Coordinates of N, CA and C in Angstrom, one line a residue:
M181 N -110.4 57.1 76.7 CA -111.6 56.4 76.3 C -111.9 56.8 74.8
D182 N -112.2 55.7 74.0 CA -112.4 55.9 72.6 C -113.9 56.0 72.3
H183 N -114.4 57.2 71.8 CA -115.8 57.4 71.6 C -116.3 57.1 70.2
Y184 N -115.4 56.7 69.3 CA -115.8 56.4 67.9 C -116.8 55.3 67.8
P185 N -116.7 54.1 68.5 CA -117.7 53.1 68.3 C -119.1 53.6 68.7
R186 N -119.2 54.4 69.7 CA -120.5 54.9 70.1 C -121.1 55.9 69.1
T187 N -120.2 56.7 68.5 CA -120.6 57.6 67.4 C -121.1 56.8 66.2
F188 N -120.4 55.7 65.9 CA -120.9 54.9 64.7 C -122.3 54.3 65.0
I189 N -122.5 53.9 66.2 CA -123.9 53.4 66.6 C -125.0 54.4 66.5
V190 N -124.7 55.6 66.9 CA -125.7 56.7 66.8 C -125.9 57.0 65.3
L191 N -124.8 57.1 64.5 CA -124.9 57.4 63.1 C -125.7 56.3 62.4
G192 N -125.4 55.0 62.7 CA -126.1 53.9 62.1 C -127.6 53.9 62.5
S193 N -128.0 54.3 63.7 CA -129.4 54.4 64.1 C -130.1 55.5 63.3
L194 N -129.4 56.6 63.1 CA -130.0 57.7 62.4 C -130.2 57.4 60.9
L195 N -129.2 56.8 60.3 CA -129.3 56.4 58.9 C -130.3 55.3 58.7
G196 N -130.4 54.4 59.6 CA -131.4 53.3 59.5 C -132.8 53.9 59.6
A197 N -133.0 54.8 60.5 CA -134.3 55.4 60.7 C -134.7 56.2 59.4
M198 N -133.7 56.9 58.8 CA -134.0 57.7 57.6 C -134.2 56.7 56.4
G199 N -133.5 55.7 56.3 CA -133.7 54.7 55.2 C -135.0 54.0 55.3
L200 N -135.4 53.6 56.5 CA -136.7 52.9 56.7 C -137.8 53.9 56.4
S201 N -137.7 55.2 56.9 CA -138.8 56.1 56.6 C -138.9 56.4 55.1
L202 N -137.7 56.5 54.4 CA -137.8 56.7 52.9 C -138.4 55.5 52.2
L203 N -138.1 54.3 52.7 CA -138.7 53.1 52.1 C -140.2 53.1 52.3
I204 N -140.6 53.4 53.5 CA -142.1 53.3 53.9 C -142.8 54.4 53.1
I205 N -142.3 55.6 53.1 CA -142.9 56.7 52.4 C -143.0 56.4 50.9
G206 N -142.0 55.9 50.3 CA -142.0 55.5 48.9 C -143.1 54.5 48.6
L207 N -143.2 53.5 49.5 CA -144.2 52.4 49.3 C -145.6 52.9 49.5
L208 N -145.8 53.8 50.4 CA -147.1 54.4 50.7 C -147.5 55.4 49.6
A209 N -146.6 56.1 49.1 CA -146.9 57.2 48.1 C -147.3 56.6 46.8
D210 N -146.5 55.8 46.2 CA -146.8 55.3 44.8 C -146.6 53.8 44.7
G211 N -146.3 53.1 45.8 CA -146.2 51.7 45.7 C -144.9 51.1 45.1
S212 N -144.0 52.0 44.9 CA -142.7 51.6 44.3 C -141.6 51.8 45.4
V213 N -140.5 51.1 45.2 CA -139.4 51.2 46.1 C -138.4 52.2 45.5
Q214 N -137.9 53.1 46.2 CA -137.0 54.1 45.7 C -135.6 53.6 46.0
G215 N -134.7 53.8 45.0 CA -133.3 53.2 45.1 C -132.5 53.9 46.2
H216 N -132.7 55.1 46.5 CA -131.8 55.8 47.5 C -132.1 55.3 48.9
S217 N -133.3 54.7 49.1 CA -133.5 54.1 50.5 C -132.6 52.9 50.7
F218 N -132.3 52.2 49.7 CA -131.3 51.1 49.8 C -130.0 51.6 50.2
S219 N -129.6 52.7 49.6 CA -128.3 53.3 50.0 C -128.2 53.7 51.4
M220 N -129.3 54.3 51.9 CA -129.3 54.7 53.3 C -129.3 53.5 54.3
L221 N -130.0 52.5 53.9 CA -130.0 51.3 54.8 C -128.6 50.6 54.7
S222 N -127.9 50.6 53.6 CA -126.6 50.0 53.5 C -125.6 50.9 54.3
L223 N -125.7 52.2 54.2 CA -124.9 53.0 55.0 C -125.1 52.8 56.5
S224 N -126.3 52.5 56.9 CA -126.6 52.2 58.3 C -125.9 50.9 58.7
V225 N -125.9 49.9 57.9 CA -125.2 48.6 58.1 C -123.7 48.9 58.2
L226 N -123.2 49.7 57.3 CA -121.8 50.1 57.3 C -121.4 50.8 58.7
A227 N -122.2 51.7 59.2 CA -121.9 52.3 60.4 C -121.9 51.4 61.6
F228 N -122.9 50.5 61.6 CA -122.9 49.5 62.7 C -121.7 48.5 62.6
C229 N -121.3 48.1 61.4 CA -120.2 47.3 61.3 C -118.9 48.0 61.7
M230 N -118.8 49.3 61.4 CA -117.6 50.0 61.8 C -117.5 50.3 63.3
S231 N -118.7 50.3 63.9 CA -118.6 50.4 65.4 C -118.0 49.2 66.0
Y232 N -118.1 48.0 65.4 CA -117.4 46.8 65.9 C -116.0 46.8 65.4
L233 N -115.8 47.2 64.1 CA -114.5 47.0 63.5 C -113.5 48.1 63.8
Y234 N -113.9 49.3 64.3 CA -113.0 50.4 64.4 C -111.8 50.1 65.4
P235 N -112.1 49.5 66.5 CA -110.9 49.2 67.4 C -109.9 48.3 66.8
Q236 N -110.4 47.4 66.0 CA -109.5 46.4 65.3 C -108.8 47.0 64.1
F237 N -109.4 47.9 63.4 CA -108.8 48.6 62.3 C -107.7 49.5 62.6
K238 N -107.7 50.0 63.9 CA -106.7 50.9 64.3 C -105.3 50.2 64.3
Q239 N -105.4 48.9 64.5 CA -104.1 48.1 64.5 C -103.8 47.7 63.0
K240 N -102.6 48.1 62.6 CA -102.2 47.8 61.2 C -101.4 46.5 61.2
D241 N -101.9 45.4 61.6 CA -101.2 44.2 61.7 C -101.5 43.3 60.5
E242 N -100.8 42.2 60.4 CA -101.0 41.2 59.3 C -102.4 40.6 59.3
R243 N -102.9 40.4 60.5 CA -104.2 39.8 60.6 C -105.3 40.6 59.9
M244 N -105.3 41.9 60.1 CA -106.3 42.8 59.5 C -106.1 42.9 58.0
K245 N -104.8 42.8 57.6 CA -104.6 42.9 56.1 C -105.2 41.6 55.5
S246 N -105.0 40.5 56.1 CA -105.5 39.2 55.5 C -107.0 39.2 55.5
I247 N -107.6 39.7 56.6 CA -109.1 39.8 56.7 C -109.6 40.7 55.6
R248 N -109.0 41.9 55.4 CA -109.5 42.8 54.4 C -109.4 42.1 53.0
Q249 N -108.3 41.4 52.7 CA -108.1 40.8 51.4 C -109.1 39.7 51.2
K250 N -109.4 38.9 52.2 CA -110.4 37.8 52.0 C -111.8 38.4 51.8
A251 N -112.1 39.4 52.6 CA -113.4 40.0 52.5 C -113.7 40.7 51.2
V252 N -112.7 41.3 50.6 CA -112.8 42.0 49.3 C -113.0 40.9 48.2
S253 N -112.2 39.8 48.3 CA -112.4 38.8 47.3 C -113.7 38.1 47.4
Y254 N -114.2 37.8 48.6 CA -115.5 37.2 48.7 C -116.6 38.1 48.3
A255 N -116.5 39.4 48.6 CA -117.5 40.4 48.3 C -117.5 40.6 46.8
F256 N -116.4 40.5 46.1 CA -116.4 40.7 44.6 C -117.1 39.5 44.0
T257 N -116.9 38.3 44.5 CA -117.6 37.1 44.0 C -119.1 37.2 44.2
A258 N -119.5 37.7 45.4 CA -120.9 37.9 45.7 C -121.5 39.0 44.8
G259 N -120.7 40.0 44.5 CA -121.2 41.1 43.6 C -121.5 40.6 42.2
I260 N -120.6 39.7 41.7 CA -120.8 39.1 40.4 C -122.0 38.2 40.4
G261 N -122.2 37.5 41.5 CA -123.4 36.7 41.7 C -124.7 37.5 41.7
Y262 N -124.7 38.7 42.4 CA -125.8 39.6 42.4 C -126.2 40.0 41.0
M263 N -125.1 40.4 40.3 CA -125.4 40.9 38.9 C -125.9 39.8 38.0
L264 N -125.5 38.6 38.2 CA -126.0 37.5 37.4 C -127.5 37.2 37.8
I265 N -127.8 37.2 39.0 CA -129.2 37.0 39.5 C -130.1 38.1 38.9
F266 N -129.7 39.3 39.1 CA -130.5 40.4 38.6 C -130.7 40.4 37.1
S267 N -129.6 40.0 36.4 CA -129.8 40.0 34.9 C -130.7 38.8 34.5
L268 N -130.6 37.7 35.2 CA -131.6 36.6 34.9 C -133.0 37.0 35.2
L269 N -133.2 37.7 36.3 CA -134.5 38.2 36.7 C -135.1 39.2 35.6
A270 N -134.2 40.0 35.1 CA -134.6 41.0 34.1 C -134.9 40.3 32.8
E271 N -134.2 39.3 32.4 CA -134.4 38.6 31.2 C -135.7 37.8 31.2
M272 N -136.1 37.3 32.4 CA -137.3 36.5 32.5 C -138.5 37.4 32.8
N273 N -138.3 38.7 32.8 CA -139.4 39.7 33.1 C -140.0 39.6 34.5
V274 N -139.2 39.1 35.4 CA -139.7 39.0 36.8 C -139.5 40.3 37.5
L275 N -138.4 41.0 37.2 CA -138.0 42.2 37.9 C -138.8 43.4 37.3
K276 N -139.5 44.1 38.1 CA -140.3 45.2 37.6 C -139.8 46.5 38.2
M277 N -138.4 46.7 38.2 CA -137.8 47.9 38.7 C -137.1 48.6 37.6
D278 N -136.9 49.9 37.7 CA -136.2 50.7 36.7 C -134.7 50.5 37.0
V279 N -133.9 50.9 36.0 CA -132.5 50.6 36.0 C -131.7 51.2 37.1
S280 N -132.1 52.5 37.5 CA -131.4 53.1 38.5 C -131.6 52.5 39.9
S281 N -132.8 52.0 40.1 CA -133.2 51.3 41.3 C -132.4 50.0 41.5
V282 N -132.3 49.3 40.3 CA -131.6 48.0 40.3 C -130.1 48.2 40.6
L283 N -129.5 49.3 40.0 CA -128.1 49.6 40.2 C -127.9 50.0 41.7
S284 N -128.8 50.8 42.2 CA -128.7 51.2 43.6 C -128.8 50.0 44.5
L285 N -129.6 49.0 44.2 CA -129.8 47.8 45.0 C -128.5 46.9 44.9
I286 N -127.9 46.8 43.7 CA -126.7 46.0 43.6 C -125.6 46.7 44.4
I287 N -125.4 48.0 44.3 CA -124.4 48.7 45.0 C -124.6 48.5 46.5
A288 N -125.8 48.7 47.0 CA -126.1 48.5 48.4 C -125.9 47.1 48.9
L289 N -126.2 46.1 48.1 CA -126.0 44.7 48.5 C -124.5 44.5 48.5
S290 N -123.7 45.0 47.6 CA -122.3 44.7 47.5 C -121.6 45.4 48.7
M291 N -122.0 46.6 49.0 CA -121.4 47.3 50.2 C -121.8 46.6 51.5
T292 N -123.0 46.2 51.6 CA -123.4 45.5 52.8 C -122.7 44.2 53.0
T293 N -122.6 43.5 51.9 CA -121.9 42.2 51.9 C -120.4 42.4 52.3
L294 N -119.8 43.4 51.8 CA -118.4 43.6 52.2 C -118.2 43.8 53.6
F295 N -119.0 44.7 54.2 CA -118.8 45.1 55.6 C -119.3 44.0 56.5
L296 N -120.3 43.2 56.2 CA -120.7 42.1 57.0 C -119.7 41.0 56.9
L297 N -119.0 40.8 55.8 CA -117.9 39.8 55.7 C -116.7 40.2 56.5
L298 N -116.5 41.5 56.6 CA -115.4 42.0 57.4 C -115.7 41.7 58.9
V299 N -116.9 41.8 59.3 CA -117.3 41.5 60.7 C -117.1 40.0 61.0
F300 N -117.7 39.2 60.0 CA -117.6 37.8 60.2 C -116.2 37.3 60.2
L301 N -115.4 37.8 59.3 CA -114.0 37.3 59.2 C -113.2 37.8 60.4
A302 N -113.5 39.0 60.9 CA -112.8 39.5 62.1 C -113.1 38.7 63.4
R303 N -114.4 38.2 63.4 CA -114.7 37.3 64.6 C -114.1 36.0 64.4
K304 N -114.0 35.5 63.2 CA -113.5 34.1 62.9 C -111.9 34.1 63.2
Y305 N -111.2 35.1 62.7 CA -109.7 35.0 62.8 C -109.3 35.8 64.0

């Protein structure tokens, strides 16, 4: 019996609860969003995705290699899109976040996009 998917679900739940509590506490304390709460939430998504992907990643076949390659190329394109959107929002003075929070948000979005794409492509192929 393989216990790793269950472990990833427990870890994802704990990280999600920590991320949400950090986000809520930051909003209640000073009304701003802290960048590290995005990292916790993206790690939670990563853990939930790995609970689904772990049994498939154990197999080192050609299907998983092509899924990884496609997911990384799509996630790279999405990451460039995120950077363009955030730079446009910063230029138009719509974005009222400091630089470290914006960078944390871009990293969290890129990481979340990559792992969700891995799940979607694994289900598709």
